[in-house]
One Martini backbone bead per residue (centre of mass of N, CA, C, O) as a GRO file, in nm:
protein
  226
    1MET     BB    1  -6.337  -7.008 -19.919
    2MET     BB    2  -6.208  -6.788 -20.092
    3THR     BB    3  -6.165  -6.648 -20.396
    4SER     BB    4  -6.020  -6.471 -20.695
    5SER     BB    5  -6.065  -6.271 -20.939
    6PRO     BB    6  -5.974  -6.260 -21.218
    7PRO     BB    7  -5.796  -6.041 -21.365
    8ARG     BB    8  -5.830  -5.686 -21.566
    9LEU     BB    9  -5.865  -5.735 -21.900
   10ALA     BB   10  -5.710  -5.485 -22.109
   11VAL     BB   11  -5.784  -5.496 -22.513
   12PHE     BB   12  -5.622  -5.416 -22.785
   13ASP     BB   13  -5.579  -5.224 -23.045
   14MET     BB   14  -5.356  -5.124 -23.292
   15ASP     BB   15  -5.353  -4.941 -23.523
   16GLY     BB   16  -5.536  -4.650 -23.372
   17THR     BB   17  -5.387  -4.715 -23.053
   18LEU     BB   18  -5.148  -4.739 -22.957
   19ILE     BB   19  -4.986  -4.703 -23.313
   20ASP     BB   20  -4.900  -4.432 -23.519
   21SER     BB   21  -4.874  -4.633 -23.825
   22LEU     BB   22  -4.963  -4.457 -24.088
   23PRO     BB   23  -4.700  -4.392 -24.212
   24ASP     BB   24  -4.574  -4.707 -24.231
   25LEU     BB   25  -4.826  -4.781 -24.446
   26ALA     BB   26  -4.822  -4.513 -24.613
   27ALA     BB   27  -4.516  -4.560 -24.749
   28CYS     BB   28  -4.587  -4.873 -24.891
   29ALA     BB   29  -4.792  -4.801 -25.057
   30ASP     BB   30  -4.718  -4.648 -25.226
   31TRP     BB   31  -4.460  -4.845 -25.304
   32LEU     BB   32  -4.644  -5.008 -25.461
   33LEU     BB   33  -4.801  -4.850 -25.677
   34LEU     BB   34  -4.514  -4.788 -25.822
   35GLN     BB   35  -4.430  -5.097 -25.883
   36TYR     BB   36  -4.714  -5.073 -26.068
   37ARG     BB   37  -4.737  -4.874 -26.223
   38LEU     BB   38  -4.913  -4.601 -26.031
   39PRO     BB   39  -5.023  -4.440 -25.880
   40GLY     BB   40  -5.030  -4.256 -25.573
   41ILE     BB   41  -5.074  -4.156 -25.239
   42SER     BB   42  -5.226  -4.086 -24.963
   43PRO     BB   43  -5.232  -4.098 -24.612
   44GLU     BB   44  -5.513  -3.995 -24.583
   45ALA     BB   45  -5.618  -4.178 -24.836
   46VAL     BB   46  -5.514  -4.422 -24.621
   47ARG     BB   47  -5.669  -4.448 -24.354
   48PRO     BB   48  -5.962  -4.596 -24.391
   49MET     BB   49  -5.846  -4.835 -24.509
   50ILE     BB   50  -5.799  -4.977 -24.204
   51GLY     BB   51  -5.833  -5.226 -23.989
   52ASP     BB   52  -5.888  -5.560 -24.189
   53GLY     BB   53  -5.621  -5.606 -24.324
   54VAL     BB   54  -5.354  -5.645 -24.555
   55ALA     BB   55  -5.563  -5.757 -24.781
   56VAL     BB   56  -5.759  -5.534 -24.759
   57LEU     BB   57  -5.540  -5.322 -24.816
   58VAL     BB   58  -5.420  -5.376 -25.054
   59SER     BB   59  -5.749  -5.386 -25.222
   60ARG     BB   60  -5.828  -5.106 -25.180
   61LEU     BB   61  -5.548  -5.023 -25.269
   62LEU     BB   62  -5.638  -5.072 -25.567
   63ASP     BB   63  -5.919  -4.996 -25.676
   64HIS     BB   64  -5.783  -4.676 -25.562
   65ALA     BB   65  -5.629  -4.693 -25.902
   66GLY     BB   66  -5.828  -4.889 -26.069
   67PRO     BB   67  -5.818  -5.033 -26.367
   68ALA     BB   68  -5.528  -5.088 -26.434
   69ALA     BB   69  -5.588  -5.263 -26.132
   70ALA     BB   70  -5.688  -5.540 -26.235
   71ARG     BB   71  -5.387  -5.760 -26.328
   72ILE     BB   72  -5.400  -5.794 -26.041
   73ASP     BB   73  -5.276  -5.919 -25.797
   74ARG     BB   74  -5.317  -6.013 -25.434
   75ALA     BB   75  -5.209  -6.206 -25.324
   76GLU     BB   76  -4.891  -6.089 -25.426
   77ALA     BB   77  -4.913  -5.831 -25.314
   78THR     BB   78  -4.924  -5.859 -25.023
   79THR     BB   79  -4.689  -6.046 -25.096
   80ARG     BB   80  -4.484  -5.777 -25.094
   81TYR     BB   81  -4.620  -5.531 -24.875
   82MET     BB   82  -4.479  -5.725 -24.634
   83ALA     BB   83  -4.243  -5.771 -24.710
   84HIS     BB   84  -4.181  -5.384 -24.704
   85TYR     BB   85  -4.300  -5.307 -24.412
   86THR     BB   86  -4.181  -5.498 -24.169
   87PRO     BB   87  -3.894  -5.341 -24.197
   88HIS     BB   88  -4.076  -5.073 -24.245
   89ALA     BB   89  -4.253  -4.981 -23.958
   90THR     BB   90  -4.069  -4.801 -23.717
   91ASP     BB   91  -3.932  -4.573 -23.914
   92HIS     BB   92  -4.229  -4.372 -23.777
   93SER     BB   93  -4.345  -4.516 -23.581
   94ARG     BB   94  -4.561  -4.427 -23.271
   95PRO     BB   95  -4.685  -4.408 -22.944
   96PHE     BB   96  -4.934  -4.252 -22.851
   97PRO     BB   97  -4.992  -3.983 -22.639
   98GLY     BB   98  -4.971  -4.175 -22.330
   99THR     BB   99  -4.933  -4.510 -22.355
  100VAL     BB  100  -4.697  -4.557 -22.137
  101GLU     BB  101  -4.859  -4.444 -21.865
  102THR     BB  102  -5.098  -4.602 -21.893
  103LEU     BB  103  -4.997  -4.878 -21.910
  104ALA     BB  104  -4.925  -4.808 -21.621
  105ALA     BB  105  -5.164  -4.777 -21.460
  106LEU     BB  106  -5.238  -5.002 -21.589
  107HIS     BB  107  -5.125  -5.192 -21.359
  108ALA     BB  108  -5.066  -5.077 -21.095
  109ALA     BB  109  -5.397  -5.107 -21.161
  110GLY     BB  110  -5.350  -5.451 -21.166
  111TRP     BB  111  -5.403  -5.489 -21.433
  112HIS     BB  112  -5.370  -5.618 -21.762
  113MET     BB  113  -5.296  -5.758 -22.088
  114ALA     BB  114  -5.382  -5.661 -22.428
  115VAL     BB  115  -5.357  -5.780 -22.793
  116CYS     BB  116  -5.574  -5.722 -23.084
  117THR     BB  117  -5.489  -5.796 -23.428
  118ASN     BB  118  -5.522  -5.760 -23.784
  119LYS     BB  119  -5.242  -5.866 -23.739
  120PRO     BB  120  -4.967  -5.990 -23.760
  121VAL     BB  121  -4.837  -6.138 -23.476
  122ALA     BB  122  -4.517  -6.062 -23.598
  123ALA     BB  123  -4.547  -5.789 -23.619
  124ALA     BB  124  -4.660  -5.696 -23.389
  125ARG     BB  125  -4.434  -5.775 -23.216
  126ARG     BB  126  -4.223  -5.645 -23.316
  127ILE     BB  127  -4.300  -5.364 -23.251
  128LEU     BB  128  -4.348  -5.330 -22.986
  129GLN     BB  129  -4.006  -5.404 -22.910
  130VAL     BB  130  -3.896  -5.160 -23.066
  131MET     BB  131  -4.120  -5.017 -22.786
  132GLU     BB  132  -4.095  -5.063 -22.604
  133LEU     BB  133  -4.409  -5.219 -22.544
  134GLU     BB  134  -4.387  -5.597 -22.489
  135LYS     BB  135  -4.385  -5.589 -22.149
  136TRP     BB  136  -4.730  -5.523 -22.113
  137PHE     BB  137  -4.776  -5.846 -22.254
  138VAL     BB  138  -4.923  -6.127 -22.196
  139THR     BB  139  -5.043  -6.107 -22.505
  140VAL     BB  140  -5.106  -6.112 -22.921
  141GLY     BB  141  -5.406  -6.147 -23.132
  142GLY     BB  142  -5.370  -6.225 -23.414
  143GLY     BB  143  -5.505  -6.214 -23.746
  144ASP     BB  144  -5.329  -6.565 -23.699
  145SER     BB  145  -5.430  -6.692 -23.387
  146PHE     BB  146  -5.628  -6.760 -23.572
  147SER     BB  147  -5.946  -6.848 -23.773
  148VAL     BB  148  -5.998  -6.577 -23.651
  149ARG     BB  149  -6.115  -6.217 -23.698
  150LYS     BB  150  -6.196  -5.936 -23.672
  151PRO     BB  151  -6.526  -5.887 -23.584
  152ASN     BB  152  -6.503  -6.144 -23.487
  153PRO     BB  153  -6.557  -6.265 -23.140
  154CYS     BB  154  -6.348  -6.507 -23.134
  155HIS     BB  155  -6.053  -6.350 -23.106
  156LEU     BB  156  -6.102  -6.188 -22.881
  157LEU     BB  157  -6.174  -6.396 -22.661
  158ASP     BB  158  -5.887  -6.585 -22.779
  159THR     BB  159  -5.746  -6.383 -22.603
  160ILE     BB  160  -5.854  -6.375 -22.326
  161ALA     BB  161  -5.778  -6.719 -22.292
  162GLN     BB  162  -5.508  -6.665 -22.316
  163ALA     BB  163  -5.420  -6.480 -22.124
  164GLY     BB  164  -5.605  -6.574 -21.837
  165GLY     BB  165  -5.925  -6.424 -21.958
  166ILE     BB  166  -6.246  -6.301 -21.887
  167HIS     BB  167  -6.510  -6.136 -22.008
  168ALA     BB  168  -6.595  -6.023 -21.758
  169ARG     BB  169  -6.317  -5.901 -21.687
  170ALA     BB  170  -6.351  -5.730 -21.954
  171LEU     BB  171  -6.166  -5.532 -22.213
  172MET     BB  172  -6.222  -5.287 -22.507
  173ILE     BB  173  -6.010  -5.070 -22.768
  174GLY     BB  174  -6.099  -4.933 -23.020
  175ASP     BB  175  -6.133  -4.705 -23.334
  176HIS     BB  176  -6.295  -4.982 -23.474
  177HIS     BB  177  -6.594  -5.149 -23.589
  178ASN     BB  178  -6.461  -5.414 -23.534
  179ASP     BB  179  -6.432  -5.364 -23.233
  180VAL     BB  180  -6.719  -5.297 -23.141
  181ALA     BB  181  -6.821  -5.586 -23.303
  182CYS     BB  182  -6.657  -5.796 -23.118
  183ALA     BB  183  -6.704  -5.664 -22.839
  184THR     BB  184  -7.005  -5.701 -22.838
  185GLY     BB  185  -7.054  -6.027 -22.917
  186ALA     BB  186  -6.855  -6.045 -22.586
  187HIS     BB  187  -6.938  -5.890 -22.385
  188VAL     BB  188  -6.791  -5.645 -22.427
  189PRO     BB  189  -6.646  -5.320 -22.318
  190VAL     BB  190  -6.606  -5.061 -22.478
  191ILE     BB  191  -6.364  -4.833 -22.629
  192PHE     BB  192  -6.353  -4.538 -22.810
  193ALA     BB  193  -6.078  -4.437 -23.049
  194ARG     BB  194  -6.081  -4.114 -23.153
  195TRP     BB  195  -5.747  -4.096 -23.209
  196GLY     BB  196  -5.752  -4.239 -23.437
  197TYR     BB  197  -5.938  -4.361 -23.750
  198GLY     BB  198  -6.220  -4.340 -23.675
  199ARG     BB  199  -6.529  -4.256 -23.760
  200PRO     BB  200  -6.759  -4.185 -23.598
  201GLU     BB  201  -6.947  -4.385 -23.708
  202MET     BB  202  -6.790  -4.601 -23.538
  203GLU     BB  203  -6.905  -4.500 -23.240
  204ALA     BB  204  -7.110  -4.742 -23.273
  205GLY     BB  205  -7.176  -4.917 -23.027
  206ALA     BB  206  -6.985  -4.779 -22.780
  207THR     BB  207  -7.011  -4.768 -22.433
  208VAL     BB  208  -6.750  -4.588 -22.448
  209GLY     BB  209  -6.564  -4.252 -22.533
  210ALA     BB  210  -6.198  -4.110 -22.622
  211ASP     BB  211  -6.013  -3.848 -22.626
  212SER     BB  212  -5.778  -3.999 -22.490
  213ILE     BB  213  -5.648  -4.249 -22.379
  214THR     BB  214  -5.551  -4.109 -22.112
  215GLU     BB  215  -5.883  -4.212 -21.979
  216VAL     BB  216  -5.810  -4.548 -21.983
  217PRO     BB  217  -5.812  -4.599 -21.680
  218HIS     BB  218  -6.108  -4.457 -21.574
  219LEU     BB  219  -6.336  -4.618 -21.771
  220ALA     BB  220  -6.268  -4.873 -21.687
  221GLY     BB  221  -6.268  -4.895 -21.407
  222GLU     BB  222  -6.567  -4.870 -21.377
  223LEU     BB  223  -6.640  -5.123 -21.570
  224VAL     BB  224  -6.408  -5.280 -21.427
  225PRO     BB  225  -6.449  -5.320 -21.140
  226ALA     BB  226  -6.276  -5.447 -20.867
   0.00000   0.00000   0.00000
């Protein structure tokens, strides 16, 4: 008797892929710097700092501030950032245009979906819930869900396993070189999200690029046929 294959699994990065979170990340970055009596920062300056988790973002903010920030304890600054960001994470952030329609189309085609993000899992789940996106995803693999995080391929592989999938029936969608690197290392095809925050050179190594999230259902179907 033939057994059916596991469902296809589309794994999405979060910031810059599903959600335009720059407004709130940048507002909190500006707030943090001002708390330390450092010059503020613009959203465009924060954009390239996103993608490696909160601790790295805060470290980059303090590096950007120059020698005046050398005295600041970075762990304490990260804690302060998260304490302020968590209740304000959805003040101005929104799903990218076409996100809900894309998730609905994938669901209708029989795909399961998951999130793999370097953002702490509790914060990620709260944002998805507030934006009414949580229902589409079978699991969320956050930056603190496992012992590793992107670009380590085990972050993606563990998220796939947690979702009940297998890597041979999965693909990754993300806007950062971390997404490309972890998918490549996991031998999973990856769609580079050109609509996100990643610089154009970060697409290197991706299986294919997409200018809009609305292209994902078609490309996903080509990469992992039913």
